[in-house]
PDB file of C-alpha atoms and ligand atoms in Angstrom:
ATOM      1  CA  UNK A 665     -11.712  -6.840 -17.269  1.00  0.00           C
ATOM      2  CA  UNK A 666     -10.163  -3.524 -17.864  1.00  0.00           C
ATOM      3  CA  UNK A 667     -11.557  -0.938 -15.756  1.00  0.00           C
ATOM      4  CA  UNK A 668     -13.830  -2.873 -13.161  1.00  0.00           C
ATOM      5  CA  UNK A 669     -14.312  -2.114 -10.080  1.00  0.00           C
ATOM      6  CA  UNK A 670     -11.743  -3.562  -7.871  1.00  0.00           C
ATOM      7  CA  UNK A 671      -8.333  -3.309  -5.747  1.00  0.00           C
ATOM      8  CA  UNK A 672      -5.313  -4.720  -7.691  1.00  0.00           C
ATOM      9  CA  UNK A 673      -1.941  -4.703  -5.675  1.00  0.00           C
ATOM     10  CA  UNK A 674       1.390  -4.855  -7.557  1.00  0.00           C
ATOM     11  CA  UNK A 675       3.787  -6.885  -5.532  1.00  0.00           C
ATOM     12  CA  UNK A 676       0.741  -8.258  -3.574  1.00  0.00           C
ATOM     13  CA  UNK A 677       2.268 -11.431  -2.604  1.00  0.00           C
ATOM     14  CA  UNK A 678       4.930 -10.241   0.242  1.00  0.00           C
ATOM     15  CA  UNK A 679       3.840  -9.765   3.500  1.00  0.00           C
ATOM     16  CA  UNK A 680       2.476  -5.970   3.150  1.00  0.00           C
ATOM     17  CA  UNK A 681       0.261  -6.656  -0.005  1.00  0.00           C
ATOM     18  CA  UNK A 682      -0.734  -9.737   1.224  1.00  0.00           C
ATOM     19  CA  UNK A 683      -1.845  -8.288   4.740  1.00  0.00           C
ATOM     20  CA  UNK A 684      -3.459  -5.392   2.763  1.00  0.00           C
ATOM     21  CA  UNK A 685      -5.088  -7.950   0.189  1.00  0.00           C
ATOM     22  CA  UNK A 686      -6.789  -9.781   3.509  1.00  0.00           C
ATOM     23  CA  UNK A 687      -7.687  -6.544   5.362  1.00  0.00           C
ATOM     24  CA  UNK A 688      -9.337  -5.607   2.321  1.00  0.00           C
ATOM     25  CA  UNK A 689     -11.154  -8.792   1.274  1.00  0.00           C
ATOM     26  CA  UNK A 690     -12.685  -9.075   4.569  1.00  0.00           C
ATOM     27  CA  UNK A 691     -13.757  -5.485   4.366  1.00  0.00           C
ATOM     28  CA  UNK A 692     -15.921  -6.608   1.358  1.00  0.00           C
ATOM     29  CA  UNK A 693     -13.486  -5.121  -1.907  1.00  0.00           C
ATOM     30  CA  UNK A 694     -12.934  -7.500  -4.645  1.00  0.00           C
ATOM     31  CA  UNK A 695      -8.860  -7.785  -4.824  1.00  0.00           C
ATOM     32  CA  UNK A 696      -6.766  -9.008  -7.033  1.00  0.00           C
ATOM     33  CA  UNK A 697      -3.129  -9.859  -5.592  1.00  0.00           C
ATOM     34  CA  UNK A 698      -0.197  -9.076  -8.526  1.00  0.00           C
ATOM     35  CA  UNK A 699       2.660 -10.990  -8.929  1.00  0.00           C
ATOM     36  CA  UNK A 700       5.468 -11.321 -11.511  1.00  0.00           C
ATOM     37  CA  UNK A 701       4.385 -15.064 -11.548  1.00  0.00           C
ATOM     38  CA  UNK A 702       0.717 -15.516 -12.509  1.00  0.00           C
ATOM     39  CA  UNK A 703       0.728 -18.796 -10.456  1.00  0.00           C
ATOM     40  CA  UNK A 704       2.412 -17.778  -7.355  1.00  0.00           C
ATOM     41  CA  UNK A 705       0.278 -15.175  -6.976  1.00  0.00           C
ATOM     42  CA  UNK A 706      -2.412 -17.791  -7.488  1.00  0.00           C
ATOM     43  CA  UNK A 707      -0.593 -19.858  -4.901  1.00  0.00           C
ATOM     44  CA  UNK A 708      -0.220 -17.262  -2.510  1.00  0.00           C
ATOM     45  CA  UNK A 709      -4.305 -16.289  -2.775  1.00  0.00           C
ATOM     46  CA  UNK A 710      -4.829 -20.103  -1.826  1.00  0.00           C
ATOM     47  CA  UNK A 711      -2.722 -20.416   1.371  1.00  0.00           C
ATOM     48  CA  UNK A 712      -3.800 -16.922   2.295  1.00  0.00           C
ATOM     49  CA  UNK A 713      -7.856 -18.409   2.248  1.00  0.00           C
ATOM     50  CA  UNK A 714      -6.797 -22.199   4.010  1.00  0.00           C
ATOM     51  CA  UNK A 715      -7.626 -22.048   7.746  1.00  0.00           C
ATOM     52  CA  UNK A 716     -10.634 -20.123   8.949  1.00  0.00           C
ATOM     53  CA  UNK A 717     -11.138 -17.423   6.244  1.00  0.00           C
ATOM     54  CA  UNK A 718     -14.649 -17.550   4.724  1.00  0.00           C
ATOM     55  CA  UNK A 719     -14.167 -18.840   1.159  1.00  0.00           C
ATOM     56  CA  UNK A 720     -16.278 -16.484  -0.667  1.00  0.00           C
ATOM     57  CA  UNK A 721     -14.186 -13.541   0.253  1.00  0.00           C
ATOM     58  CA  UNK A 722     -13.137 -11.809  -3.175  1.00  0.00           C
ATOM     59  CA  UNK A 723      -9.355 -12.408  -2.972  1.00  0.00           C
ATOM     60  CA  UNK A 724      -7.796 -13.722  -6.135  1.00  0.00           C
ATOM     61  CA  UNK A 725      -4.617 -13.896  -7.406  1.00  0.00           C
ATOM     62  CA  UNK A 726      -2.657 -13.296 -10.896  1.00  0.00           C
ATOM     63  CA  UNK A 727       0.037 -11.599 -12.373  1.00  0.00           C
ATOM     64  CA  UNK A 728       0.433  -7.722 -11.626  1.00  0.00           C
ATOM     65  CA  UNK A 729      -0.275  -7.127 -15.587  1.00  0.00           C
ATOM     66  CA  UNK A 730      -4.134  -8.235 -14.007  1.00  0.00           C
ATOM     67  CA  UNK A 731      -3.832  -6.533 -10.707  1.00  0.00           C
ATOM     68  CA  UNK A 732      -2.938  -3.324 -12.652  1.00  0.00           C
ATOM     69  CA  UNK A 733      -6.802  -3.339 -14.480  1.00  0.00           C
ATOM     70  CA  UNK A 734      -8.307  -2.930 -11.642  1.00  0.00           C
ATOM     71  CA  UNK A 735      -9.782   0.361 -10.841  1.00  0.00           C
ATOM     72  CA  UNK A 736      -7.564   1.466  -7.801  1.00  0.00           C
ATOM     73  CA  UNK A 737      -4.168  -0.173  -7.870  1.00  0.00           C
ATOM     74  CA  UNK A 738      -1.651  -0.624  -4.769  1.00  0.00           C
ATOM     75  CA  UNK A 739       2.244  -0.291  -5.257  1.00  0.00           C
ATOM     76  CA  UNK A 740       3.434  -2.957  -2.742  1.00  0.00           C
ATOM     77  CA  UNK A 741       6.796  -3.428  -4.108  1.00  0.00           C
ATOM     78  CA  UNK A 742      10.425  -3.533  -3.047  1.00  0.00           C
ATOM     79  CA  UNK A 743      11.589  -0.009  -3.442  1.00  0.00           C
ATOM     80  CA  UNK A 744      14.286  -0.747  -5.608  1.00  0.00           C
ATOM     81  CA  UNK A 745      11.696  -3.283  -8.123  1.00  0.00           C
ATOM     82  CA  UNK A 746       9.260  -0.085  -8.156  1.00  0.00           C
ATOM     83  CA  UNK A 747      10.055   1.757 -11.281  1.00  0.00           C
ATOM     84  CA  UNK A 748      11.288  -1.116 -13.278  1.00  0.00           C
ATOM     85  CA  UNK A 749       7.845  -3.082 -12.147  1.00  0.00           C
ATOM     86  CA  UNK A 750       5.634   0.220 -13.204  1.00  0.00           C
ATOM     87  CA  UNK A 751       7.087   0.749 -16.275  1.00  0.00           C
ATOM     88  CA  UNK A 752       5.424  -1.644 -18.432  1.00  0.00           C
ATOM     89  CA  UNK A 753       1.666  -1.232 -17.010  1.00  0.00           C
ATOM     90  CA  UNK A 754       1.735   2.845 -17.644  1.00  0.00           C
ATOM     91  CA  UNK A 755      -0.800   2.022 -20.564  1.00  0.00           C
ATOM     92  CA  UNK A 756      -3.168   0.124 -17.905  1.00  0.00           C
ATOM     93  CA  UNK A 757      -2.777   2.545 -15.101  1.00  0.00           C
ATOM     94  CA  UNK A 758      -3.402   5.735 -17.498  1.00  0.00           C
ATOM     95  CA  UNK A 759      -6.272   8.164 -15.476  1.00  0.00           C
ATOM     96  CA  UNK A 760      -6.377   5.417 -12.018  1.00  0.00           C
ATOM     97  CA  UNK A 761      -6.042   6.062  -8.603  1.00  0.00           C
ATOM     98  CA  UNK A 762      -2.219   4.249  -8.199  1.00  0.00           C
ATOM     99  CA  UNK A 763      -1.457   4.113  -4.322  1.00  0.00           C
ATOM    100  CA  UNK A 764       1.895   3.933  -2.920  1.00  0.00           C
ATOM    101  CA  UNK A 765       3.124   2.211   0.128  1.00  0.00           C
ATOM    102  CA  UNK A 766       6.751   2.182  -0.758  1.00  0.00           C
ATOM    103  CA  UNK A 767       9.679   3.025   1.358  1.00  0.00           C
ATOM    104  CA  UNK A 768      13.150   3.649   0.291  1.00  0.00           C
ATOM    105  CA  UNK A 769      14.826   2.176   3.671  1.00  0.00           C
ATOM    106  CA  UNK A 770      17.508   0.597   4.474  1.00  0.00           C
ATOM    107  CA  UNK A 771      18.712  -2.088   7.543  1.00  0.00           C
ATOM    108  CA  UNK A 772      21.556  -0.987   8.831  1.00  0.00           C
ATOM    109  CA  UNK A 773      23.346  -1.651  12.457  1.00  0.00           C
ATOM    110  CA  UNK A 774      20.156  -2.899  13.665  1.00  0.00           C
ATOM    111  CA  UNK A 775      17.468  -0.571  12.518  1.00  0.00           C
ATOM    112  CA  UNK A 776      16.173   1.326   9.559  1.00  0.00           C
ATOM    113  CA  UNK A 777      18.077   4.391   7.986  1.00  0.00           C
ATOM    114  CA  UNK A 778      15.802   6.269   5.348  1.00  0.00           C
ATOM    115  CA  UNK A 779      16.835   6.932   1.703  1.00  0.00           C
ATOM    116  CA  UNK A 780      16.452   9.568  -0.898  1.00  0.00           C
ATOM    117  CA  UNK A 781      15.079   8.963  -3.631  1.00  0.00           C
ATOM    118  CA  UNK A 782      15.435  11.009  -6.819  1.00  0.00           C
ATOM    119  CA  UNK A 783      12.706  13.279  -6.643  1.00  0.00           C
ATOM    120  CA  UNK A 784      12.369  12.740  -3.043  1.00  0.00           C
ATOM    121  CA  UNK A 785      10.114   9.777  -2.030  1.00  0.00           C
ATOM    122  CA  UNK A 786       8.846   6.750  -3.899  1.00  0.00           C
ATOM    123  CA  UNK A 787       5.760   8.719  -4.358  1.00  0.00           C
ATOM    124  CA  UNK A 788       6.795  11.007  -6.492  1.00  0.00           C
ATOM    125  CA  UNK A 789       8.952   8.869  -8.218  1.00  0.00           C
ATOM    126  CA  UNK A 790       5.810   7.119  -9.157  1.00  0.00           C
ATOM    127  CA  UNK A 791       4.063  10.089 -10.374  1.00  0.00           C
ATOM    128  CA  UNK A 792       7.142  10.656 -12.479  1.00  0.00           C
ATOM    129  CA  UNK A 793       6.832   7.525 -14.242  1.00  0.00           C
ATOM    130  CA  UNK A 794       2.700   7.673 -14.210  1.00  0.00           C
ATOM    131  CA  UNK A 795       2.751  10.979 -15.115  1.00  0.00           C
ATOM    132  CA  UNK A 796      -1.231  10.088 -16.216  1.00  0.00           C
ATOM    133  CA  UNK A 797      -2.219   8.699 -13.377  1.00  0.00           C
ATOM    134  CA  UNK A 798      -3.200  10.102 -10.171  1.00  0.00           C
ATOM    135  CA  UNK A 799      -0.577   8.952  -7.701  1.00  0.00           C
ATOM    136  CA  UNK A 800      -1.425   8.740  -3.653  1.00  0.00           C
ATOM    137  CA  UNK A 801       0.398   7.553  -0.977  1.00  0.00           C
ATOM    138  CA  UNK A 802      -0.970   5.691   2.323  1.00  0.00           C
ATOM    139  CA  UNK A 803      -0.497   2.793   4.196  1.00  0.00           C
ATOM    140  CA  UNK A 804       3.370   3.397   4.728  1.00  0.00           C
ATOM    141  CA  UNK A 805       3.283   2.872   8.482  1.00  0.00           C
ATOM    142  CA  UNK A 806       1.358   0.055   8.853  1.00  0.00           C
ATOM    143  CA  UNK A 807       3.160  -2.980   9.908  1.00  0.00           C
ATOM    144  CA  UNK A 808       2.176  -6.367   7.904  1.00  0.00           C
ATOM    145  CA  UNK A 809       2.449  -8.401  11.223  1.00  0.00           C
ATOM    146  CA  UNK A 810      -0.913  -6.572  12.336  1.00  0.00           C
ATOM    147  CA  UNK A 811      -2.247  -6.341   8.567  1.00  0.00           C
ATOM    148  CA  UNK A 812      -1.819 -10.480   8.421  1.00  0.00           C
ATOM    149  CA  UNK A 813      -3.130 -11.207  11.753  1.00  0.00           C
ATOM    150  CA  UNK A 814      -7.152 -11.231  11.706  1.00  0.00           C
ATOM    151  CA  UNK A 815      -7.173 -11.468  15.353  1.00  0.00           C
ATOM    152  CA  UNK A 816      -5.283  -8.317  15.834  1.00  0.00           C
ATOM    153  CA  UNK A 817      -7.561  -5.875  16.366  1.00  0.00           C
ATOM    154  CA  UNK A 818      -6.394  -2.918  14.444  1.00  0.00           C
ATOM    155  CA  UNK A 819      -6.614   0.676  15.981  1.00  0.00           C
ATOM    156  CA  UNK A 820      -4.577   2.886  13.394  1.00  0.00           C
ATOM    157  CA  UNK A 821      -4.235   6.404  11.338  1.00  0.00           C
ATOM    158  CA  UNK A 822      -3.153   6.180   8.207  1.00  0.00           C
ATOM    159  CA  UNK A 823      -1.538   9.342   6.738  1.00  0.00           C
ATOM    160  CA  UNK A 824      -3.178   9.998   2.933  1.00  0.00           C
ATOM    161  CA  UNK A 825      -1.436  12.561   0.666  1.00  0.00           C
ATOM    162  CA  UNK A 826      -1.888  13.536  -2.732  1.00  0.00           C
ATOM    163  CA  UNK A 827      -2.218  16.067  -5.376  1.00  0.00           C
ATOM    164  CA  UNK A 828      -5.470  14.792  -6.387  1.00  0.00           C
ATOM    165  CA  UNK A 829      -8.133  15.951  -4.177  1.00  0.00           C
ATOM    166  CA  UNK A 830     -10.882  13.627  -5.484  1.00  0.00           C
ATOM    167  CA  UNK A 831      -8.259  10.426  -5.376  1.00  0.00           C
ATOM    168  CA  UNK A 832      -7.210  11.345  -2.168  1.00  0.00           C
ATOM    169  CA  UNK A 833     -11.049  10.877  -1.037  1.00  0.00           C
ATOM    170  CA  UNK A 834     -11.763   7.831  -2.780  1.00  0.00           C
ATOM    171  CA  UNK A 835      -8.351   6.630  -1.297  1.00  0.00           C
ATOM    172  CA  UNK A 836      -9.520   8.185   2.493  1.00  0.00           C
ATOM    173  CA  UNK A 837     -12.400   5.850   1.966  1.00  0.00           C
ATOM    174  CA  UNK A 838     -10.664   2.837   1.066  1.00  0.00           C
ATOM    175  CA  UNK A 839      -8.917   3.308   4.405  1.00  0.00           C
ATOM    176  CA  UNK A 840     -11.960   4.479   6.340  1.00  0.00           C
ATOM    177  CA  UNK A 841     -13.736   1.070   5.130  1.00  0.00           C
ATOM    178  CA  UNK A 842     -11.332  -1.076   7.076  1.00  0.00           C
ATOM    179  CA  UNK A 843     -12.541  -1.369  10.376  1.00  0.00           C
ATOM    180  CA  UNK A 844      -9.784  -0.122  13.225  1.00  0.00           C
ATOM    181  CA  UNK A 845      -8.222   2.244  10.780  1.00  0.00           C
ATOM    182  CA  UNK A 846      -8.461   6.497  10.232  1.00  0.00           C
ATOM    183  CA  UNK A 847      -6.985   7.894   7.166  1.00  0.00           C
ATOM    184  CA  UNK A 848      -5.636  11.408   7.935  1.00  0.00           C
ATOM    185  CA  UNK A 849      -5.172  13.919   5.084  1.00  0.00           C
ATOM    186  CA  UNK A 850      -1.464  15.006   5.408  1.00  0.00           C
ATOM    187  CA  UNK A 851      -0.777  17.466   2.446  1.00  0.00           C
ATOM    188  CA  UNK A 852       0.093  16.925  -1.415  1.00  0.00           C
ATOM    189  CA  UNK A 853       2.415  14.848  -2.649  1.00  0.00           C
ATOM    190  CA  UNK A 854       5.367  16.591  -1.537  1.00  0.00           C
ATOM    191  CA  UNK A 855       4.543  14.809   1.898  1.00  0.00           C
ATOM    192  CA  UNK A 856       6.523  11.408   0.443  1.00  0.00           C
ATOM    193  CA  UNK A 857       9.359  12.497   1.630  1.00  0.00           C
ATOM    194  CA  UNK A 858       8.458  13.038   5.458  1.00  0.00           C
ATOM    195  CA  UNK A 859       5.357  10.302   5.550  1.00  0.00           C
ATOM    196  CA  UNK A 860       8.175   7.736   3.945  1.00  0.00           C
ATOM    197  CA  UNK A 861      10.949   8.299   5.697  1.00  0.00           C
ATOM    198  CA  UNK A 862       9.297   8.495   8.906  1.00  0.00           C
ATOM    199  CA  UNK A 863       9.043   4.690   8.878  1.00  0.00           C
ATOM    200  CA  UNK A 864      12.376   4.053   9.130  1.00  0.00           C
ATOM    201  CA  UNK A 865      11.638   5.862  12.842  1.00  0.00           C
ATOM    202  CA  UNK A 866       8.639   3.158  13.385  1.00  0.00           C
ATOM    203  CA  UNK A 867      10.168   0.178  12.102  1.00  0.00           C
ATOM    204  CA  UNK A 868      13.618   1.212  14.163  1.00  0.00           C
ATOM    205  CA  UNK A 869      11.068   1.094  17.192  1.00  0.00           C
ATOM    206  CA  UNK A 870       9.866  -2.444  16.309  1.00  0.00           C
ATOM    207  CA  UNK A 871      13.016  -3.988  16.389  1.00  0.00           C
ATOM    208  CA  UNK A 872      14.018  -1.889  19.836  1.00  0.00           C
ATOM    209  CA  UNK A 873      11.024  -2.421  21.539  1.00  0.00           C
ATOM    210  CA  UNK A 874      10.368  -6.129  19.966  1.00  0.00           C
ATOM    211  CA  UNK A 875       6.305  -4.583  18.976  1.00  0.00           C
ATOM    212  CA  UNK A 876       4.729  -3.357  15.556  1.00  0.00           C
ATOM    213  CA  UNK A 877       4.821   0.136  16.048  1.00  0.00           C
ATOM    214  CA  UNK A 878       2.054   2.067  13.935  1.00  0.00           C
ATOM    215  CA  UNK A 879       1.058   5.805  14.443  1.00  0.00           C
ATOM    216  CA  UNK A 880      -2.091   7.602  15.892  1.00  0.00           C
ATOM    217  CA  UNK A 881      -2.748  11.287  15.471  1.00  0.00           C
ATOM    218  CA  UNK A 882      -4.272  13.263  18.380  1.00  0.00           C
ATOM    219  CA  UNK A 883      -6.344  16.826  18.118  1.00  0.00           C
ATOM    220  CA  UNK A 884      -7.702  15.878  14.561  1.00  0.00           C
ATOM    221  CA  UNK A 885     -10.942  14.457  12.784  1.00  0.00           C
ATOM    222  CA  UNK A 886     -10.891  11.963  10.315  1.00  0.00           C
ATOM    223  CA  UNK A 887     -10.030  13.534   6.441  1.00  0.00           C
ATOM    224  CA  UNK A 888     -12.691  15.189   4.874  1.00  0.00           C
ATOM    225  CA  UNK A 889     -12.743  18.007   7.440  1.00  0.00           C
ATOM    226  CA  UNK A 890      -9.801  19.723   6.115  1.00  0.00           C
ATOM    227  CA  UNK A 891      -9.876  18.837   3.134  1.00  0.00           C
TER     228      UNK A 891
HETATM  229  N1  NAP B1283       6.355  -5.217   5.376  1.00  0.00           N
HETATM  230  C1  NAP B1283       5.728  -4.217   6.001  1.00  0.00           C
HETATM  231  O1  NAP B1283       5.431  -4.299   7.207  1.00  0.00           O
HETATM  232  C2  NAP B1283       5.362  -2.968   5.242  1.00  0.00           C
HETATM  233  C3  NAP B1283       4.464  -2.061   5.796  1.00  0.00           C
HETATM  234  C4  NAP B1283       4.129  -0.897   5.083  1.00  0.00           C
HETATM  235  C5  NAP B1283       4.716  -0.675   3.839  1.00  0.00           C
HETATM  236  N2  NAP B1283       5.595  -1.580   3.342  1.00  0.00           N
HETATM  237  C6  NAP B1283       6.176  -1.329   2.024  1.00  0.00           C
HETATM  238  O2  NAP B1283       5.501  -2.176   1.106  1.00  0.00           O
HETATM  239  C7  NAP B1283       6.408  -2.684   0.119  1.00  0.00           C
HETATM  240  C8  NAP B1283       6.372  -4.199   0.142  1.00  0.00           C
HETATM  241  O3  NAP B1283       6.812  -4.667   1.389  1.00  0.00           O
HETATM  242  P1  NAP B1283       7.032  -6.249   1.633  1.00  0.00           P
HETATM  243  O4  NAP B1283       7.642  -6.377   2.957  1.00  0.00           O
HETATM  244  O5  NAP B1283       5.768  -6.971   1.333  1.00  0.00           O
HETATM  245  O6  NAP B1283       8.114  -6.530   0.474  1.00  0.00           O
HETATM  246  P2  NAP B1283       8.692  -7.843  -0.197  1.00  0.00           P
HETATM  247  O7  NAP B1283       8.112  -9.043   0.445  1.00  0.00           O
HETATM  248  O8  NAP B1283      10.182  -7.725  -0.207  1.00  0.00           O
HETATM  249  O9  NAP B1283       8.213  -7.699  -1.710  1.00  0.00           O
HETATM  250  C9  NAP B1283       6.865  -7.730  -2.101  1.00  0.00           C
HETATM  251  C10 NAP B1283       6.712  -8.489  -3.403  1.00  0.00           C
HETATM  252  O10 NAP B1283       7.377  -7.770  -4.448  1.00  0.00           O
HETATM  253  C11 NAP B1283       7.790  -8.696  -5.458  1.00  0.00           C
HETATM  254  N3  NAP B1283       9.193  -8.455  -5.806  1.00  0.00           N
HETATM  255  C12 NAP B1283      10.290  -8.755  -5.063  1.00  0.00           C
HETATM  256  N4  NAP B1283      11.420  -8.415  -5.714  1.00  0.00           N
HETATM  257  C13 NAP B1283      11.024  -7.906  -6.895  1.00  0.00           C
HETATM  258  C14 NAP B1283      11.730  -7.420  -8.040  1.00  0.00           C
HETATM  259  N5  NAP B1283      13.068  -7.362  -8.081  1.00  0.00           N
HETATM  260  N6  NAP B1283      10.995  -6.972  -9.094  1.00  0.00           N
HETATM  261  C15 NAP B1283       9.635  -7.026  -9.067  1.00  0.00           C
HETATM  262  N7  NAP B1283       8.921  -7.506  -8.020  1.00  0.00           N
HETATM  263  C16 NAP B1283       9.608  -7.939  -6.955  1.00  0.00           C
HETATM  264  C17 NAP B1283       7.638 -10.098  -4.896  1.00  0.00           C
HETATM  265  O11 NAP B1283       6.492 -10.671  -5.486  1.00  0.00           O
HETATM  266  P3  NAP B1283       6.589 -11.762  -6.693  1.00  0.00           P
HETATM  267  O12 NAP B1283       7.849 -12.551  -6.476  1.00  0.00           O
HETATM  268  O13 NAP B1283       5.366 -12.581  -6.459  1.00  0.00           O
HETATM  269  O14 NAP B1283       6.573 -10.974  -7.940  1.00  0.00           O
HETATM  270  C18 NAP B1283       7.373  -9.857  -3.412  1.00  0.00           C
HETATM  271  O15 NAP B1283       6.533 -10.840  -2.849  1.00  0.00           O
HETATM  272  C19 NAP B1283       7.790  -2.101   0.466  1.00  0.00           C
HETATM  273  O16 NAP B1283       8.034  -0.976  -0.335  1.00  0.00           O
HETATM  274  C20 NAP B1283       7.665  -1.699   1.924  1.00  0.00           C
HETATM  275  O17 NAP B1283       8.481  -0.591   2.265  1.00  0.00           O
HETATM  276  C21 NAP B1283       5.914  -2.724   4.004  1.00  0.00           C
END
């Protein structure tokens, strides 16, 4: 299976790789939802297609040793499980597009403080411990509530960074392909630390305003343009 053409997502079975693994599916990618428990993630796959969801979408589910051959591979992870989860599937994530939508926060007083991270953001924590892979983050600001709810119609940007200008495309078009969402190019991967924290700001709006607070740019074209 190594190398074929699919979305694997590391950590796929909480609610923001989950949301991502249905958004995707029904955008017509094959996904493959990671787990450290081959048959939860199984599990999770199966509850995610009961109800309406048309049965030949290409959702399945494994352990995150499977969800790391795929082609393009989503970090979905705790912050804190990140590096320790990576470390073993370097080997399978050697020259792959490895996109990060970790966030170092933390719940404090009721809302969301950021934190540092060594090298300043998850991202390019990642990149430290992939140093042979190419390492993009996106997604950060979207809120799983909307990602999980099919009805939700979503109407989002979705702020792409990277070092990597080819991955950053391919990764632009993974967003582009879902309908209701923009990807914005935002910079290299130095951006980790701004895009990251900044949804500790979002989320804190959430709980204040009881919504799912996402982001829209204004006075900009999709990426590609600036690119
Ligand atoms: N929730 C959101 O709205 C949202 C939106 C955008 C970005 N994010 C980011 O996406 C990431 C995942 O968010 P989430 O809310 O889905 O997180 P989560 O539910 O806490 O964790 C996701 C999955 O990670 C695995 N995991 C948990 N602890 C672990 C550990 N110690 N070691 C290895 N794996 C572990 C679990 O899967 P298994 O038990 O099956 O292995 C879990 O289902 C976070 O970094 C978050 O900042 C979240």
């Amino acid at each position: 299976m190594l190398g074929k053409k699919c979305i694997g997502i590391i950590g796929g079975t909480g609610p923001a790789g989950l949301g991502m693994a249905l958004r995707l599916g029904v955008s017509g990618h094959e996904v493959v939802v990671g787990s450290r428990d081959e048959k939860r993630g199984a599990d999770c796959v199966k509850n995610l297609k009961e109800g309406n969801l048309d049965q030949n979408i290409a959702i399945s589910g494994s352990d995150n040793a499977e969800a790391s051959k795929c082609e393009t591979v989503i970090v979905a992870t705790p912050w804190d499980a990140t590096i320790e989860t990576l470390k073993p599937l370097k080997a399978n994530l050697e020259g792959k597009k490895v996109v990060s939508m970790v966030n170092a926060l933390m719940k404090t007083l009721g809302e969301l403080e950021p934190l540092i991270p060594g090298r300043g953001s998850m991202a390019l924590e990642i990149q430290r411990v992939l140093p042979k892979s190419l390492v993009i983050g996106a997604f950060h600001h979207l809120p799983a509530a909307n990602l999980n709810d099919l009805a939700h119609e979503l109407s989002e940007d979705v702020a792409v960074f990277g070092d990597n200008k080819e991955a950053v495309l391919d990764t632009a078009n993974i967003v582009n392909s879902i309908s209701g969402l923009r990807a914005i190019y935002v910079g290299s991967l130095s951006q980790g630390l701004a895009v990251e924290s900044f949804t500790a700001v979002l989320v804190s709006a959430s709980i204040k305003n009881k919504g799912h607070v996402s982001i829209k740019f204004t006075g900009l074209d999709s990426i590609g343009s600036n690119l």
